Each structure stands twice: as structure tokens, then as C-alpha cells.
Amino acid sequence: MLNTESETRLNTPMIPEAMLQQDLSDALAQRELRLVYQPLIRLSSGKTIGYEALLRWDHPKFGLILPTRFVEAAEASGLIVPVGAWVMHAACLEAACWDKRLIVSVNVSAVQISAPGFVDMVCAALTESGLSAARLEIEVTETALLDDEGVARDVLQTLRAMGIRIALDDFGMGHASFAYLLAFPFDKIKIDRKFICDIAWRPESRVIVEAVAGMARKLSIEVLAEGIEEVDQLVIAKLAGCELGQGLLLGEPRPAKDHYRLRPVQPPAPYRKLAVAA
Ligand code: C2E
Ligand code: MG
Ligand code: MG
């Protein structure tokens, strides 16, 4: 059985698709899902501005399974709707007991956004946790707006009007990245790590990151560089105009209790409820 994240990334367990779907439907009830949190860092000061919630599945037979292996299956079966609702509730409950300056960023899939009741589910997560809308960020990928542009845009507009921030994840990986910036007023762009991994030695990557950061600044959109693993990448991403960064160099995804800044001093009531449930 594989236990650490790096082992799992190197050796993804081979699980038949049908078994994956069947087991995932039990995973929620069996409490096999959990969240880890990766810091989002302001590059000018090195300060943590918040954390991205990332889903993990501790499979009883196959050990740790990463979301790249099961989110697609969850989308295909529709299970992403209850799984995503659990993620939203758990992340908001967790963040409600952090320092009030910290945001929590939650990944949301296209299937969730176009499913009925998505806005109500997010409102319920905020109400139950007591987290203010301004401390919640929702990350969507470009495909989220591709599937059913009209519906997704209306849903995102409604959430944004409530004060929730909307980030465009994995920017640069799709086919219509720039068109999306016209389609929706994002608060943040997360530049995909594909452009960051070779930024230190490939001039083209640096030029692209500089251009995206320059354009985003003019549109008043914040820019985050994903996948920063080395000091050179950090320095150049910052020089290229990225205000924020995320990556193994700056902080690994870990359970909230393992992040020094996130240890609750005085857990509020909703947190105690979460702790009892876990
Ligand atoms: P993402 O939203 O782009 O999340 C960043 C991914 O990059 C995470 O992988 C994180 O562990 C990984 N990462 C962070 N820093 C580095 C680095 O320096 N180098 C490298 N090589 N990787 C780094 P993870 O946790 O495996 O998640 C993969 C994707 O699965 C996420 O990409 C997101 O699209 C999706 N995902 C994760 N949690 C959820 C969730 O709750 N709901 C939905 N719908 N999707 C999720
Ligand atoms: Mg993300
Ligand atoms: Mg990303």
C-alpha cells in the first residue's frame, strides 16, 4: 500500500474504472475522503494569504489515491456533486477557525457548477460554518466555462455578487484562455505549472508569464504562479510580475493541523462539530 504523496505520484495504483466508481460511492459514507491544504504565498513579503483545499482519498485497499486519478470518474458518474458538497462544507468549517486574514480556495468542477442547487449548497456551507464570503475563493478551470457557458457564467456571477472570489485555475492549458477573460471578470489567474517549471531556462516561458502578468495587472486581476519548486523559478516568477505563488518550495499540501499557522487556538463551535465527525 502506498502512503506518502510523493510515492503515490510516482506509482499511481492501477484500479479498474468500475471498481473506482463503486468504491467512491462508499468513500463518503465510510469517511475515507479528507482534505489537505497548500499555502498560497504573497511573493513580495513571503506571507501566507490563505490555503488551497485539495482532496485526498484513503482507499482501504489501494492506499492514498490522488484527485487526478478519481475526480474524472466522479464527474462521469455525477458523484462529484455530493463529494464536492462535502469538500465545500469541510473546507469552510475548517477555514472558519483560522486567522480572519486567511482565505480558503476550493476547487470546483464544471459538473458541479451546472448541477441544480450549487449556489444554495455554497450558501449553506457559508452559513453553517460562519465563514464570511470574502474569505472563500472558488477555483474553476477553463473547461468549466466551456461546457455550458451561459449557465456557468450566471452561477459564477451570482457567487461573485455575494462577495466570493473566483479564480481561473491552470491558466494557459486550454484552447481559449484569453476568451475566458472576456467572458468572466475573474479575481485571480493561476498560471499553470507547465509555464513555471522551465521558466528559469526557457526564455519563451518567461516571456509568456510576463505577458500574462502584465495583461492581468491592467485588468486588475491578481496573478499566481503554480508549481514553484525551485528558488530560480520563484525569483523569476516574481520578476515577471506574479504577485502570488504556490508550490512545493513554498509549502506542501498537508493536513490543516500540520500547518503551524492553522492550529486553532480557540476552536469555534462549528470546528468542534467537524472534529467530532472526523
Ligand atoms: P490544481 O487545482 O491545479 O491543484 C494543484 C495541484 O498541483 C495539486 O495536485 C498539488 O498537490 C500539485 N502541486 C502543488 N505544488 C506543486 C509543485 O510544486 N510541483 C508539482 N509537480 N505539483 C504541485 P493534486 O492535489 O494532485 O490535485 C490535482 C488536481 O485535482 C487539482 O489541480 C484540481 O484540479 C483537482 N482537485 C483537487 N482537489 C479537488 C476537489 O476538491 N474538487 C475538484 N473538483 N477537483 C479537485
Ligand atoms: Mg486548484
Ligand atoms: Mg491549478
mmCIF file of C-alpha atoms and ligand atoms in Angstrom:
data_model
loop_
_atom_site.group_PDB
_atom_site.id
_atom_site.type_symbol
_atom_site.label_atom_id
_atom_site.label_comp_id
_atom_site.label_asym_id
_atom_site.label_seq_id
_atom_site.Cartn_x
_atom_site.Cartn_y
_atom_site.Cartn_z
ATOM 1 C CA MET A 1 0.000 0.000 0.000
ATOM 2 C CA LEU A 2 1.339 3.487 -0.885
ATOM 3 C CA ASN A 3 1.115 6.058 1.834
ATOM 4 C CA THR A 4 3.090 9.203 1.076
ATOM 5 C CA GLU A 5 2.065 11.708 -1.616
ATOM 6 C CA SER A 6 5.392 11.517 -3.465
ATOM 7 C CA GLU A 7 5.305 7.693 -3.557
ATOM 8 C CA THR A 8 1.753 7.827 -4.837
ATOM 9 C CA ARG A 9 2.631 10.373 -7.550
ATOM 10 C CA LEU A 10 5.420 8.103 -8.816
ATOM 11 C CA ASN A 11 3.374 4.889 -8.670
ATOM 12 C CA THR A 12 -0.297 5.589 -9.294
ATOM 13 C CA PRO A 13 -2.171 2.433 -8.260
ATOM 14 C CA MET A 14 -3.895 0.673 -11.167
ATOM 15 C CA ILE A 15 -7.532 0.453 -10.178
ATOM 16 C CA PRO A 16 -10.201 -0.760 -12.626
ATOM 17 C CA GLU A 17 -12.573 2.092 -13.548
ATOM 18 C CA ALA A 18 -15.735 0.245 -12.475
ATOM 19 C CA MET A 19 -14.214 -0.537 -9.084
ATOM 20 C CA LEU A 20 -13.145 3.092 -8.680
ATOM 21 C CA GLN A 21 -16.701 4.340 -9.255
ATOM 22 C CA GLN A 22 -18.243 1.723 -6.965
ATOM 23 C CA ASP A 23 -15.754 2.341 -4.164
ATOM 24 C CA LEU A 24 -16.046 6.108 -4.454
ATOM 25 C CA SER A 25 -19.768 5.908 -3.803
ATOM 26 C CA ASP A 26 -18.937 4.305 -0.426
ATOM 27 C CA ALA A 27 -15.980 6.569 0.310
ATOM 28 C CA LEU A 28 -18.057 9.484 1.597
ATOM 29 C CA ALA A 29 -20.114 7.333 3.944
ATOM 30 C CA GLN A 30 -17.016 5.482 5.131
ATOM 31 C CA ARG A 31 -15.177 8.784 5.778
ATOM 32 C CA GLU A 32 -12.296 7.840 3.512
ATOM 33 C CA LEU A 33 -12.106 11.341 1.995
ATOM 34 C CA ARG A 34 -10.088 14.113 3.620
ATOM 35 C CA LEU A 35 -8.661 17.499 2.718
ATOM 36 C CA VAL A 36 -5.097 18.751 2.751
ATOM 37 C CA TYR A 37 -4.182 22.422 2.488
ATOM 38 C CA GLN A 38 -1.400 24.024 0.459
ATOM 39 C CA PRO A 39 -0.260 27.588 1.256
ATOM 40 C CA LEU A 40 -0.797 30.479 -1.162
ATOM 41 C CA ILE A 41 2.082 32.922 -0.707
ATOM 42 C CA ARG A 42 2.458 36.655 -1.431
ATOM 43 C CA LEU A 43 5.808 36.762 -3.200
ATOM 44 C CA SER A 44 6.720 40.320 -2.147
ATOM 45 C CA SER A 45 6.517 39.523 1.577
ATOM 46 C CA GLY A 46 6.638 35.711 1.771
ATOM 47 C CA LYS A 47 3.443 35.838 3.826
ATOM 48 C CA THR A 48 0.730 33.201 3.568
ATOM 49 C CA ILE A 49 -2.526 34.737 2.330
ATOM 50 C CA GLY A 50 -4.523 31.521 2.508
ATOM 51 C CA TYR A 51 -4.647 27.849 1.592
ATOM 52 C CA GLU A 52 -5.961 25.758 -1.296
ATOM 53 C CA ALA A 53 -8.029 22.762 -0.172
ATOM 54 C CA LEU A 54 -7.015 19.594 -2.054
ATOM 55 C CA LEU A 55 -8.953 16.345 -1.893
ATOM 56 C CA ARG A 56 -7.374 13.041 -0.796
ATOM 57 C CA TRP A 57 -8.896 9.549 -0.715
ATOM 58 C CA ASP A 58 -7.523 6.965 1.690
ATOM 59 C CA HIS A 59 -8.698 3.789 -0.025
ATOM 60 C CA PRO A 60 -8.880 0.800 2.362
ATOM 61 C CA LYS A 61 -7.187 -1.483 -0.190
ATOM 62 C CA PHE A 62 -5.143 0.759 -2.506
ATOM 63 C CA GLY A 63 -3.975 3.357 -0.001
ATOM 64 C CA LEU A 64 -3.758 7.040 -0.889
ATOM 65 C CA ILE A 65 -5.426 7.966 -4.198
ATOM 66 C CA LEU A 66 -4.857 11.465 -5.623
ATOM 67 C CA PRO A 67 -7.640 13.527 -7.226
ATOM 68 C CA THR A 68 -6.078 13.363 -10.708
ATOM 69 C CA ARG A 69 -6.951 9.638 -10.544
ATOM 70 C CA PHE A 70 -10.560 9.857 -9.354
ATOM 71 C CA VAL A 71 -12.077 13.312 -9.999
ATOM 72 C CA GLU A 72 -12.752 12.475 -13.643
ATOM 73 C CA ALA A 73 -14.540 9.253 -12.641
ATOM 74 C CA ALA A 74 -16.515 11.201 -10.038
ATOM 75 C CA GLU A 75 -17.549 13.719 -12.712
ATOM 76 C CA ALA A 76 -18.588 10.968 -15.134
ATOM 77 C CA SER A 77 -20.792 9.274 -12.510
ATOM 78 C CA GLY A 78 -22.164 12.523 -11.067
ATOM 79 C CA LEU A 79 -20.677 11.608 -7.660
ATOM 80 C CA ILE A 80 -18.662 14.817 -7.834
ATOM 81 C CA VAL A 81 -21.849 16.650 -6.753
ATOM 82 C CA PRO A 82 -22.102 15.073 -3.245
ATOM 83 C CA VAL A 83 -18.309 14.766 -2.990
ATOM 84 C CA GLY A 84 -17.870 18.438 -3.977
ATOM 85 C CA ALA A 85 -20.546 19.488 -1.479
ATOM 86 C CA TRP A 86 -18.652 17.628 1.260
ATOM 87 C CA VAL A 87 -15.423 19.383 0.186
ATOM 88 C CA MET A 88 -17.094 22.814 0.301
ATOM 89 C CA HIS A 89 -18.622 22.233 3.750
ATOM 90 C CA ALA A 90 -15.455 20.724 5.229
ATOM 91 C CA ALA A 91 -13.196 23.480 3.818
ATOM 92 C CA CYS A 92 -15.492 26.289 5.064
ATOM 93 C CA LEU A 93 -15.803 24.712 8.533
ATOM 94 C CA GLU A 94 -12.037 24.342 8.706
ATOM 95 C CA ALA A 95 -11.295 27.888 7.490
ATOM 96 C CA ALA A 96 -13.810 29.408 9.898
ATOM 97 C CA CYS A 97 -11.386 28.764 12.758
ATOM 98 C CA TRP A 98 -8.294 30.180 11.033
ATOM 99 C CA ASP A 99 -6.900 33.676 11.355
ATOM 100 C CA LYS A 100 -9.511 36.005 9.815
ATOM 101 C CA ARG A 101 -6.990 37.296 7.269
ATOM 102 C CA LEU A 102 -6.602 33.875 5.628
ATOM 103 C CA ILE A 103 -8.697 32.760 2.676
ATOM 104 C CA VAL A 104 -9.571 29.208 1.662
ATOM 105 C CA SER A 105 -9.591 28.270 -2.002
ATOM 106 C CA VAL A 106 -11.819 25.389 -3.120
ATOM 107 C CA ASN A 107 -11.656 23.585 -6.482
ATOM 108 C CA VAL A 108 -14.989 23.174 -8.169
ATOM 109 C CA SER A 109 -15.675 21.124 -11.280
ATOM 110 C CA ALA A 110 -17.818 22.083 -14.272
ATOM 111 C CA VAL A 111 -20.331 19.324 -13.461
ATOM 112 C CA GLN A 112 -20.936 20.820 -10.009
ATOM 113 C CA ILE A 113 -21.451 24.341 -11.322
ATOM 114 C CA SER A 114 -24.098 23.324 -13.818
ATOM 115 C CA ALA A 115 -25.875 20.955 -11.396
ATOM 116 C CA PRO A 116 -29.037 22.404 -9.820
ATOM 117 C CA GLY A 117 -28.621 23.756 -6.296
ATOM 118 C CA PHE A 118 -24.938 24.661 -6.494
ATOM 119 C CA VAL A 119 -25.395 28.249 -5.284
ATOM 120 C CA ASP A 120 -27.652 27.048 -2.427
ATOM 121 C CA MET A 121 -25.035 24.476 -1.411
ATOM 122 C CA VAL A 122 -22.313 27.163 -1.244
ATOM 123 C CA CYS A 123 -24.619 29.478 0.751
ATOM 124 C CA ALA A 124 -25.378 26.632 3.184
ATOM 125 C CA ALA A 125 -21.645 25.933 3.645
ATOM 126 C CA LEU A 126 -21.030 29.610 4.469
ATOM 127 C CA THR A 127 -23.996 29.852 6.827
ATOM 128 C CA GLU A 128 -23.250 26.626 8.693
ATOM 129 C CA SER A 129 -19.575 27.436 9.119
ATOM 130 C CA GLY A 130 -19.955 31.155 9.780
ATOM 131 C CA LEU A 131 -17.183 31.842 7.252
ATOM 132 C CA SER A 132 -17.519 35.225 5.561
ATOM 133 C CA ALA A 133 -17.969 35.087 1.787
ATOM 134 C CA ALA A 134 -14.912 37.311 1.315
ATOM 135 C CA ARG A 135 -12.717 34.543 2.750
ATOM 136 C CA LEU A 136 -13.892 31.943 0.230
ATOM 137 C CA GLU A 137 -12.340 31.599 -3.195
ATOM 138 C CA ILE A 138 -13.658 29.193 -5.815
ATOM 139 C CA GLU A 139 -11.218 27.803 -8.394
ATOM 140 C CA VAL A 140 -12.622 26.859 -11.781
ATOM 141 C CA THR A 141 -10.782 25.544 -14.818
ATOM 142 C CA GLU A 142 -11.332 26.795 -18.315
ATOM 143 C CA THR A 143 -13.485 23.765 -19.168
ATOM 144 C CA ALA A 144 -15.980 24.843 -16.511
ATOM 145 C CA LEU A 145 -16.983 27.732 -18.759
ATOM 146 C CA LEU A 146 -16.784 25.639 -21.921
ATOM 147 C CA ASP A 147 -19.438 23.085 -21.013
ATOM 148 C CA ASP A 148 -22.434 25.337 -20.769
ATOM 149 C CA GLU A 149 -21.184 28.872 -20.953
ATOM 150 C CA GLY A 150 -24.415 30.652 -20.144
ATOM 151 C CA VAL A 151 -25.341 28.663 -17.037
ATOM 152 C CA ALA A 152 -21.829 28.568 -15.572
ATOM 153 C CA ARG A 153 -21.354 32.293 -16.083
ATOM 154 C CA ASP A 154 -24.644 33.146 -14.354
ATOM 155 C CA VAL A 155 -23.770 30.895 -11.412
ATOM 156 C CA LEU A 156 -20.304 32.415 -11.054
ATOM 157 C CA GLN A 157 -21.752 35.941 -11.329
ATOM 158 C CA THR A 158 -24.207 35.164 -8.513
ATOM 159 C CA LEU A 159 -21.417 33.859 -6.276
ATOM 160 C CA ARG A 160 -19.213 36.829 -7.070
ATOM 161 C CA ALA A 161 -22.049 39.224 -6.246
ATOM 162 C CA MET A 162 -22.166 37.543 -2.800
ATOM 163 C CA GLY A 163 -18.513 38.524 -2.279
ATOM 164 C CA ILE A 164 -16.912 35.163 -3.110
ATOM 165 C CA ARG A 165 -13.712 35.433 -5.162
ATOM 166 C CA ILE A 166 -13.455 33.453 -8.403
ATOM 167 C CA ALA A 167 -10.081 32.204 -9.663
ATOM 168 C CA LEU A 168 -9.268 30.783 -13.100
ATOM 169 C CA ASP A 169 -7.163 27.660 -12.418
ATOM 170 C CA ASP A 170 -4.486 26.110 -14.685
ATOM 171 C CA PHE A 171 -4.442 29.186 -16.947
ATOM 172 C CA GLY A 172 -2.821 28.510 -20.310
ATOM 173 C CA MET A 173 -3.692 24.832 -20.562
ATOM 174 C CA GLY A 174 -6.927 25.196 -22.531
ATOM 175 C CA HIS A 175 -7.652 26.393 -26.014
ATOM 176 C CA ALA A 176 -9.399 29.667 -25.277
ATOM 177 C CA SER A 177 -7.734 31.114 -22.177
ATOM 178 C CA PHE A 178 -7.916 34.726 -23.336
ATOM 179 C CA ALA A 179 -11.542 34.478 -24.448
ATOM 180 C CA TYR A 180 -12.450 33.435 -20.896
ATOM 181 C CA LEU A 181 -11.072 36.690 -19.572
ATOM 182 C CA LEU A 182 -13.643 38.491 -21.686
ATOM 183 C CA ALA A 183 -16.398 36.063 -20.707
ATOM 184 C CA PHE A 184 -15.989 36.480 -16.958
ATOM 185 C CA PRO A 185 -14.409 39.026 -14.568
ATOM 186 C CA PHE A 186 -12.070 36.713 -12.644
ATOM 187 C CA ASP A 187 -10.416 37.912 -9.432
ATOM 188 C CA LYS A 188 -7.338 35.762 -9.909
ATOM 189 C CA ILE A 189 -5.488 33.842 -12.614
ATOM 190 C CA LYS A 190 -3.409 30.829 -11.606
ATOM 191 C CA ILE A 191 -0.758 30.283 -14.278
ATOM 192 C CA ASP A 192 -0.332 26.557 -14.901
ATOM 193 C CA ARG A 193 2.872 24.987 -13.658
ATOM 194 C CA LYS A 194 3.722 23.951 -17.226
ATOM 195 C CA PHE A 195 4.875 27.560 -17.772
ATOM 196 C CA ILE A 196 6.665 27.783 -14.422
ATOM 197 C CA CYS A 197 8.629 24.510 -14.491
ATOM 198 C CA ASP A 198 11.010 25.729 -17.227
ATOM 199 C CA ILE A 199 10.759 29.493 -16.608
ATOM 200 C CA ALA A 200 14.363 29.641 -15.331
ATOM 201 C CA TRP A 201 15.958 28.343 -18.536
ATOM 202 C CA ARG A 202 13.408 28.777 -21.312
ATOM 203 C CA PRO A 203 13.059 32.424 -22.425
ATOM 204 C CA GLU A 204 9.724 31.709 -24.149
ATOM 205 C CA SER A 205 8.104 30.611 -20.868
ATOM 206 C CA ARG A 206 9.343 33.720 -19.103
ATOM 207 C CA VAL A 207 8.021 35.971 -21.895
ATOM 208 C CA ILE A 208 4.608 34.276 -21.728
ATOM 209 C CA VAL A 209 4.401 34.609 -17.935
ATOM 210 C CA GLU A 210 5.460 38.287 -18.146
ATOM 211 C CA ALA A 211 2.819 38.931 -20.810
ATOM 212 C CA VAL A 212 0.050 37.228 -18.803
ATOM 213 C CA ALA A 213 1.060 39.072 -15.616
ATOM 214 C CA GLY A 214 1.206 42.425 -17.449
ATOM 215 C CA MET A 215 -2.193 41.881 -19.027
ATOM 216 C CA ALA A 216 -3.727 40.745 -15.728
ATOM 217 C CA ARG A 217 -2.385 43.829 -13.949
ATOM 218 C CA LYS A 218 -4.102 46.074 -16.491
ATOM 219 C CA LEU A 219 -7.334 44.132 -15.959
ATOM 220 C CA SER A 220 -6.908 44.372 -12.138
ATOM 221 C CA ILE A 221 -6.699 40.587 -11.824
ATOM 222 C CA GLU A 222 -4.241 39.011 -9.355
ATOM 223 C CA VAL A 223 -1.740 36.508 -10.767
ATOM 224 C CA LEU A 224 -0.436 33.389 -9.031
ATOM 225 C CA ALA A 225 2.380 31.170 -10.332
ATOM 226 C CA GLU A 226 1.624 27.464 -9.736
ATOM 227 C CA GLY A 227 4.144 24.679 -9.157
ATOM 228 C CA ILE A 228 7.113 26.658 -7.835
ATOM 229 C CA GLU A 229 9.671 24.011 -6.870
ATOM 230 C CA GLU A 230 12.990 25.867 -7.112
ATOM 231 C CA VAL A 231 14.416 29.180 -5.934
ATOM 232 C CA ASP A 232 15.207 30.273 -9.530
ATOM 233 C CA GLN A 233 11.580 29.738 -10.509
ATOM 234 C CA LEU A 234 10.440 31.775 -7.509
ATOM 235 C CA VAL A 235 12.768 34.681 -8.292
ATOM 236 C CA ILE A 236 11.892 34.795 -11.983
ATOM 237 C CA ALA A 237 8.143 34.386 -11.456
ATOM 238 C CA LYS A 238 8.295 37.339 -9.068
ATOM 239 C CA LEU A 239 10.356 39.436 -11.506
ATOM 240 C CA ALA A 240 7.912 38.512 -14.271
ATOM 241 C CA GLY A 241 5.138 40.168 -12.249
ATOM 242 C CA CYS A 242 3.430 37.289 -10.415
ATOM 243 C CA GLU A 243 2.129 38.637 -7.103
ATOM 244 C CA LEU A 244 1.389 35.241 -5.598
ATOM 245 C CA GLY A 245 2.958 31.790 -5.719
ATOM 246 C CA GLN A 246 2.225 28.195 -4.761
ATOM 247 C CA GLY A 247 4.364 25.086 -4.959
ATOM 248 C CA LEU A 248 6.420 22.529 -3.111
ATOM 249 C CA LEU A 249 9.184 25.093 -2.423
ATOM 250 C CA LEU A 250 6.720 27.390 -0.662
ATOM 251 C CA GLY A 251 4.735 24.741 1.173
ATOM 252 C CA GLU A 252 3.461 21.226 0.558
ATOM 253 C CA PRO A 253 -0.173 20.178 0.797
ATOM 254 C CA ARG A 254 -0.638 18.976 4.392
ATOM 255 C CA PRO A 255 -3.479 18.330 6.838
ATOM 256 C CA ALA A 256 -4.553 21.610 8.429
ATOM 257 C CA LYS A 257 -3.284 20.555 11.863
ATOM 258 C CA ASP A 258 0.254 20.224 10.442
ATOM 259 C CA HIS A 259 0.373 23.857 9.287
ATOM 260 C CA TYR A 260 1.677 25.916 12.171
ATOM 261 C CA ARG A 261 -0.465 28.934 11.239
ATOM 262 C CA LEU A 262 -3.645 26.887 11.127
ATOM 263 C CA ARG A 263 -3.634 25.335 14.578
ATOM 264 C CA PRO A 264 -6.752 26.700 16.188
ATOM 265 C CA VAL A 265 -6.219 28.455 19.488
ATOM 266 C CA GLN A 266 -9.872 28.519 20.437
ATOM 267 C CA PRO A 267 -11.854 26.296 18.059
ATOM 268 C CA PRO A 268 -15.268 27.791 17.309
ATOM 269 C CA ALA A 269 -18.376 25.615 17.669
ATOM 270 C CA PRO A 270 -18.534 24.509 14.012
ATOM 271 C CA TYR A 271 -14.948 23.272 14.224
ATOM 272 C CA ARG A 272 -15.776 21.124 17.246
ATOM 273 C CA LYS A 273 -18.636 19.618 15.229
ATOM 274 C CA LEU A 274 -16.154 18.782 12.427
ATOM 275 C CA ALA A 275 -13.668 17.289 14.869
ATOM 276 C CA VAL A 276 -16.339 15.033 16.344
ATOM 277 C CA ALA A 277 -17.417 13.917 12.864
ATOM 278 C CA ALA A 278 -13.854 13.059 11.781
HETATM 279 P P1 C2E B 1 -4.927 22.122 -9.021
HETATM 280 O O1 C2E B 1 -6.175 22.755 -8.531
HETATM 281 O O2 C2E B 1 -4.162 22.838 -10.087
HETATM 282 O O3 C2E B 1 -4.040 21.880 -7.736
HETATM 283 C C1 C2E B 1 -2.650 21.940 -7.736
HETATM 284 C C2 C2E B 1 -2.059 20.571 -7.876
HETATM 285 O O4 C2E B 1 -0.640 20.691 -8.032
HETATM 286 C C3 C2E B 1 -2.232 19.714 -6.639
HETATM 287 O O5 C2E B 1 -2.264 18.361 -7.069
HETATM 288 C C4 C2E B 1 -0.938 19.953 -5.862
HETATM 289 O O6 C2E B 1 -0.643 18.914 -4.943
HETATM 290 C C5 C2E B 1 0.035 19.990 -7.017
HETATM 291 N N1 C2E B 1 1.248 20.759 -6.709
HETATM 292 C C6 C2E B 1 1.363 21.813 -5.876
HETATM 293 N N2 C2E B 1 2.610 22.325 -5.892
HETATM 294 C C7 C2E B 1 3.312 21.578 -6.786
HETATM 295 C C8 C2E B 1 4.659 21.611 -7.249
HETATM 296 O O7 C2E B 1 5.479 22.439 -6.851
HETATM 297 N N3 C2E B 1 5.015 20.688 -8.184
HETATM 298 C C9 C2E B 1 4.138 19.755 -8.646
HETATM 299 N N4 C2E B 1 4.575 18.889 -9.554
HETATM 300 N N5 C2E B 1 2.844 19.694 -8.234
HETATM 301 C C10 C2E B 1 2.446 20.598 -7.307
HETATM 302 P P2 C2E B 1 -3.381 17.367 -6.567
HETATM 303 O O8 C2E B 1 -3.667 17.612 -5.113
HETATM 304 O O9 C2E B 1 -2.979 16.003 -7.008
HETATM 305 O O10 C2E B 1 -4.652 17.860 -7.360
HETATM 306 C C11 C2E B 1 -4.705 17.735 -8.740
HETATM 307 C C12 C2E B 1 -5.930 18.391 -9.293
HETATM 308 O O11 C2E B 1 -7.104 17.723 -8.847
HETATM 309 C C13 C2E B 1 -6.090 19.826 -8.804
HETATM 310 O O12 C2E B 1 -5.250 20.647 -9.572
HETATM 311 C C14 C2E B 1 -7.568 20.047 -9.058
HETATM 312 O O13 C2E B 1 -7.794 20.351 -10.413
HETATM 313 C C15 C2E B 1 -8.141 18.665 -8.756
HETATM 314 N N6 C2E B 1 -8.726 18.685 -7.400
HETATM 315 C C16 C2E B 1 -8.104 18.607 -6.192
HETATM 316 N N7 C2E B 1 -8.996 18.696 -5.186
HETATM 317 C C17 C2E B 1 -10.211 18.844 -5.769
HETATM 318 C C18 C2E B 1 -11.558 18.995 -5.260
HETATM 319 O O14 C2E B 1 -11.827 19.053 -4.058
HETATM 320 N N8 C2E B 1 -12.545 19.125 -6.206
HETATM 321 C C19 C2E B 1 -12.312 19.099 -7.553
HETATM 322 N N9 C2E B 1 -13.340 19.223 -8.396
HETATM 323 N N10 C2E B 1 -11.068 18.961 -8.059
HETATM 324 C C20 C2E B 1 -10.035 18.834 -7.180
HETATM 325 MG MG MG B 2 -6.731 24.471 -7.984
HETATM 326 MG MG MG B 3 -4.043 24.525 -10.847
#
